[in-house]
């Protein structure tokens, strides 16, 4: 049996993404005058079926790049369906399936990235915003959580995972906190500065503001500079150790080469003296 490697699957997904573009679906509905009206709705489909996304969580670690790529696709599809779910009943099955696999991934770990915030600005549904703003981020900063994880999955065909909660390294945790604190403050400052001209849903705005004030009450933003200095120090320490190890490696490689050359010279010397 051929060994399945993560990089091979990732390459396959990337190729599939390049060949699968967001497309528009023509939807018909009847208006108040009972006349059929056509309009185009942007929709980004899942790249694969649900079995494949479940298989990824079984086959690969939850912190793998391929699991993150899968969630990225699921999130984009979930949001595109939310924005179009009222357009036609033809989306109903897709909506249920995508919602279920989205919940499965959210139940495993926090796959949300800071880069996802731009997508989340369009969202109003609690099932999408809640896992991040009411569970994972409060949990990251030691605040009370108000959203229930694991979420209930209505489709029995999906797999229920019991994730292994591994304690993150202290350095990684500090870096993650720093990145999220910076992003939350930036979004909040933008709301204060631009007011209602900022394009985002009221639900997203409320999530940012509520979390910001909770973090501010706990004095979290006062520690940003300290976390930044500690992260900078840790990165420099890692770089120093890496450079030191590389120098050792280069030294031993050079020494080995010199020894080989020395042996050759000795052989020639032996031949000469013979």
mmCIF file of N, CA and C in Angstrom, residues 192-244:
data_model
loop_
_atom_site.group_PDB
_atom_site.id
_atom_site.type_symbol
_atom_site.label_atom_id
_atom_site.label_comp_id
_atom_site.label_asym_id
_atom_site.label_seq_id
_atom_site.Cartn_x
_atom_site.Cartn_y
_atom_site.Cartn_z
ATOM 1 N N UNK A 192 -13.677 52.573 16.728
ATOM 2 C CA UNK A 192 -13.763 53.859 17.427
ATOM 3 C C UNK A 192 -13.461 55.012 16.479
ATOM 4 N N UNK A 193 -12.468 54.833 15.636
ATOM 5 C CA UNK A 193 -12.034 55.898 14.733
ATOM 6 C C UNK A 193 -13.013 56.115 13.585
ATOM 7 N N UNK A 194 -13.461 55.033 12.957
ATOM 8 C CA UNK A 194 -14.291 55.139 11.757
ATOM 9 C C UNK A 194 -15.788 55.112 12.050
ATOM 10 N N UNK A 195 -16.174 54.614 13.227
ATOM 11 C CA UNK A 195 -17.594 54.570 13.585
ATOM 12 C C UNK A 195 -18.382 53.629 12.695
ATOM 13 N N UNK A 196 -19.553 54.073 12.281
ATOM 14 C CA UNK A 196 -20.447 53.239 11.477
ATOM 15 C C UNK A 196 -19.982 53.074 10.035
ATOM 16 N N UNK A 197 -18.944 53.800 9.648
ATOM 17 C CA UNK A 197 -18.452 53.672 8.274
ATOM 18 C C UNK A 197 -17.656 52.383 8.073
ATOM 19 N N UNK A 198 -17.290 51.729 9.184
ATOM 20 C CA UNK A 198 -16.584 50.447 9.080
ATOM 21 C C UNK A 198 -17.566 49.386 8.602
ATOM 22 N N UNK A 199 -17.187 48.670 7.558
ATOM 23 C CA UNK A 199 -18.077 47.662 6.979
ATOM 24 C C UNK A 199 -17.929 46.350 7.739
ATOM 25 N N UNK A 200 -18.923 46.052 8.565
ATOM 26 C CA UNK A 200 -18.964 44.804 9.323
ATOM 27 C C UNK A 200 -20.369 44.645 9.878
ATOM 28 N N UNK A 201 -20.728 43.425 10.226
ATOM 29 C CA UNK A 201 -22.050 43.194 10.803
ATOM 30 C C UNK A 201 -22.080 43.707 12.243
ATOM 31 N N UNK A 202 -23.274 44.000 12.725
ATOM 32 C CA UNK A 202 -23.422 44.433 14.114
ATOM 33 C C UNK A 202 -22.973 43.345 15.080
ATOM 34 N N UNK A 203 -23.223 42.091 14.693
ATOM 35 C CA UNK A 203 -22.843 40.967 15.548
ATOM 36 C C UNK A 203 -21.322 40.874 15.698
ATOM 37 N N UNK A 204 -20.604 41.047 14.588
ATOM 38 C CA UNK A 204 -19.142 41.020 14.648
ATOM 39 C C UNK A 204 -18.627 42.200 15.465
ATOM 40 N N UNK A 205 -19.210 43.363 15.246
ATOM 41 C CA UNK A 205 -18.817 44.557 15.994
ATOM 42 C C UNK A 205 -18.992 44.333 17.503
ATOM 43 N N UNK A 206 -20.128 43.754 17.871
ATOM 44 C CA UNK A 206 -20.399 43.490 19.288
ATOM 45 C C UNK A 206 -19.401 42.497 19.874
ATOM 46 N N UNK A 207 -19.046 41.481 19.071
ATOM 47 C CA UNK A 207 -18.069 40.482 19.536
ATOM 48 C C UNK A 207 -16.717 41.128 19.827
ATOM 49 N N UNK A 208 -16.263 41.991 18.916
ATOM 50 C CA UNK A 208 -14.984 42.678 19.098
ATOM 51 C C UNK A 208 -15.027 43.584 20.321
ATOM 52 N N UNK A 209 -16.085 44.376 20.428
ATOM 53 C CA UNK A 209 -16.177 45.330 21.535
ATOM 54 C C UNK A 209 -16.302 44.621 22.885
ATOM 55 N N UNK A 210 -17.149 43.595 22.949
ATOM 56 C CA UNK A 210 -17.334 42.868 24.213
ATOM 57 C C UNK A 210 -16.029 42.234 24.678
ATOM 58 N N UNK A 211 -15.337 41.569 23.741
ATOM 59 C CA UNK A 211 -14.081 40.911 24.104
ATOM 60 C C UNK A 211 -13.017 41.944 24.468
ATOM 61 N N UNK A 212 -12.992 43.054 23.740
ATOM 62 C CA UNK A 212 -12.005 44.102 24.013
ATOM 63 C C UNK A 212 -12.150 44.623 25.441
ATOM 64 N N UNK A 213 -13.373 44.937 25.844
ATOM 65 C CA UNK A 213 -13.591 45.508 27.180
ATOM 66 C C UNK A 213 -13.328 44.481 28.281
ATOM 67 N N UNK A 214 -13.615 43.216 28.011
ATOM 68 C CA UNK A 214 -13.298 42.171 28.990
ATOM 69 C C UNK A 214 -11.786 42.051 29.177
ATOM 70 N N UNK A 215 -11.065 42.095 28.063
ATOM 71 C CA UNK A 215 -9.602 42.015 28.129
ATOM 72 C C UNK A 215 -9.016 43.258 28.790
ATOM 73 N N UNK A 216 -9.623 44.405 28.504
ATOM 74 C CA UNK A 216 -9.149 45.657 29.102
ATOM 75 C C UNK A 216 -9.366 45.655 30.614
ATOM 76 N N UNK A 217 -10.514 45.151 31.041
ATOM 77 C CA UNK A 217 -10.802 45.075 32.482
ATOM 78 C C UNK A 217 -9.797 44.189 33.211
ATOM 79 N N UNK A 218 -9.299 43.170 32.506
ATOM 80 C CA UNK A 218 -8.317 42.260 33.105
ATOM 81 C C UNK A 218 -6.885 42.779 32.970
ATOM 82 N N UNK A 219 -6.736 43.954 32.339
ATOM 83 C CA UNK A 219 -5.405 44.539 32.173
ATOM 84 C C UNK A 219 -4.550 43.840 31.144
ATOM 85 N N UNK A 220 -5.193 43.115 30.220
ATOM 86 C CA UNK A 220 -4.438 42.332 29.234
ATOM 87 C C UNK A 220 -3.641 43.215 28.271
ATOM 88 N N UNK A 221 -4.207 44.357 27.891
ATOM 89 C CA UNK A 221 -3.527 45.193 26.900
ATOM 90 C C UNK A 221 -2.299 45.888 27.483
ATOM 91 N N UNK A 222 -2.226 45.982 28.803
ATOM 92 C CA UNK A 222 -1.042 46.552 29.439
ATOM 93 C C UNK A 222 0.145 45.604 29.332
ATOM 94 N N UNK A 223 -0.144 44.346 29.123
ATOM 95 C CA UNK A 223 0.932 43.346 29.047
ATOM 96 C C UNK A 223 1.425 43.129 27.619
ATOM 97 N N UNK A 224 0.824 43.841 26.649
ATOM 98 C CA UNK A 224 1.187 43.627 25.245
ATOM 99 C C UNK A 224 2.666 43.899 25.013
ATOM 100 N N UNK A 225 3.148 45.052 25.520
ATOM 101 C CA UNK A 225 4.545 45.411 25.303
ATOM 102 C C UNK A 225 5.477 44.413 25.982
ATOM 103 N N UNK A 226 5.086 43.952 27.170
ATOM 104 C CA UNK A 226 5.898 42.969 27.882
ATOM 105 C C UNK A 226 5.955 41.653 27.102
ATOM 106 N N UNK A 227 4.790 41.227 26.577
ATOM 107 C CA UNK A 227 4.754 40.003 25.774
ATOM 108 C C UNK A 227 5.582 40.159 24.510
ATOM 109 N N UNK A 228 5.532 41.362 23.926
ATOM 110 C CA UNK A 228 6.294 41.605 22.702
ATOM 111 C C UNK A 228 7.796 41.513 22.975
ATOM 112 N N UNK A 229 8.236 42.079 24.089
ATOM 113 C CA UNK A 229 9.651 42.023 24.450
ATOM 114 C C UNK A 229 10.087 40.591 24.752
ATOM 115 N N UNK A 230 9.234 39.836 25.457
ATOM 116 C CA UNK A 230 9.564 38.446 25.786
ATOM 117 C C UNK A 230 9.640 37.596 24.524
ATOM 118 N N UNK A 231 8.687 37.828 23.605
ATOM 119 C CA UNK A 231 8.688 37.089 22.344
ATOM 120 C C UNK A 231 9.934 37.407 21.533
ATOM 121 N N UNK A 232 10.288 38.704 21.489
ATOM 122 C CA UNK A 232 11.489 39.132 20.767
ATOM 123 C C UNK A 232 12.737 38.488 21.372
ATOM 124 N N UNK A 233 12.791 38.458 22.708
ATOM 125 C CA UNK A 233 13.930 37.856 23.409
ATOM 126 C C UNK A 233 14.020 36.365 23.122
ATOM 127 N N UNK A 234 12.861 35.681 23.165
ATOM 128 C CA UNK A 234 12.846 34.237 22.908
ATOM 129 C C UNK A 234 13.259 33.917 21.480
ATOM 130 N N UNK A 235 12.797 34.742 20.530
ATOM 131 C CA UNK A 235 13.160 34.526 19.128
ATOM 132 C C UNK A 235 14.657 34.718 18.920
ATOM 133 N N UNK A 236 15.225 35.737 19.582
ATOM 134 C CA UNK A 236 16.664 35.964 19.476
ATOM 135 C C UNK A 236 17.458 34.825 20.100
ATOM 136 N N UNK A 237 16.938 34.304 21.222
ATOM 137 C CA UNK A 237 17.600 33.173 21.886
ATOM 138 C C UNK A 237 17.604 31.947 20.984
ATOM 139 N N UNK A 238 16.432 31.680 20.350
ATOM 140 C CA UNK A 238 16.342 30.534 19.436
ATOM 141 C C UNK A 238 17.280 30.722 18.248
ATOM 142 N N UNK A 239 17.359 31.963 17.739
ATOM 143 C CA UNK A 239 18.233 32.240 16.604
ATOM 144 C C UNK A 239 19.699 32.058 17.001
ATOM 145 N N UNK A 240 20.036 32.513 18.213
ATOM 146 C CA UNK A 240 21.415 32.371 18.695
ATOM 147 C C UNK A 240 21.797 30.897 18.814
ATOM 148 N N UNK A 241 20.877 30.102 19.395
ATOM 149 C CA UNK A 241 21.144 28.672 19.556
ATOM 150 C C UNK A 241 21.271 27.985 18.200
ATOM 151 N N UNK A 242 20.408 28.387 17.259
ATOM 152 C CA UNK A 242 20.456 27.790 15.922
ATOM 153 C C UNK A 242 21.774 28.123 15.235
ATOM 154 N N UNK A 243 22.207 29.390 15.346
ATOM 155 C CA UNK A 243 23.479 29.803 14.745
ATOM 156 C C UNK A 243 24.650 29.069 15.394
ATOM 157 N N UNK A 244 24.558 28.914 16.723
ATOM 158 C CA UNK A 244 25.624 28.230 17.454
ATOM 159 C C UNK A 244 25.728 26.771 17.029
#
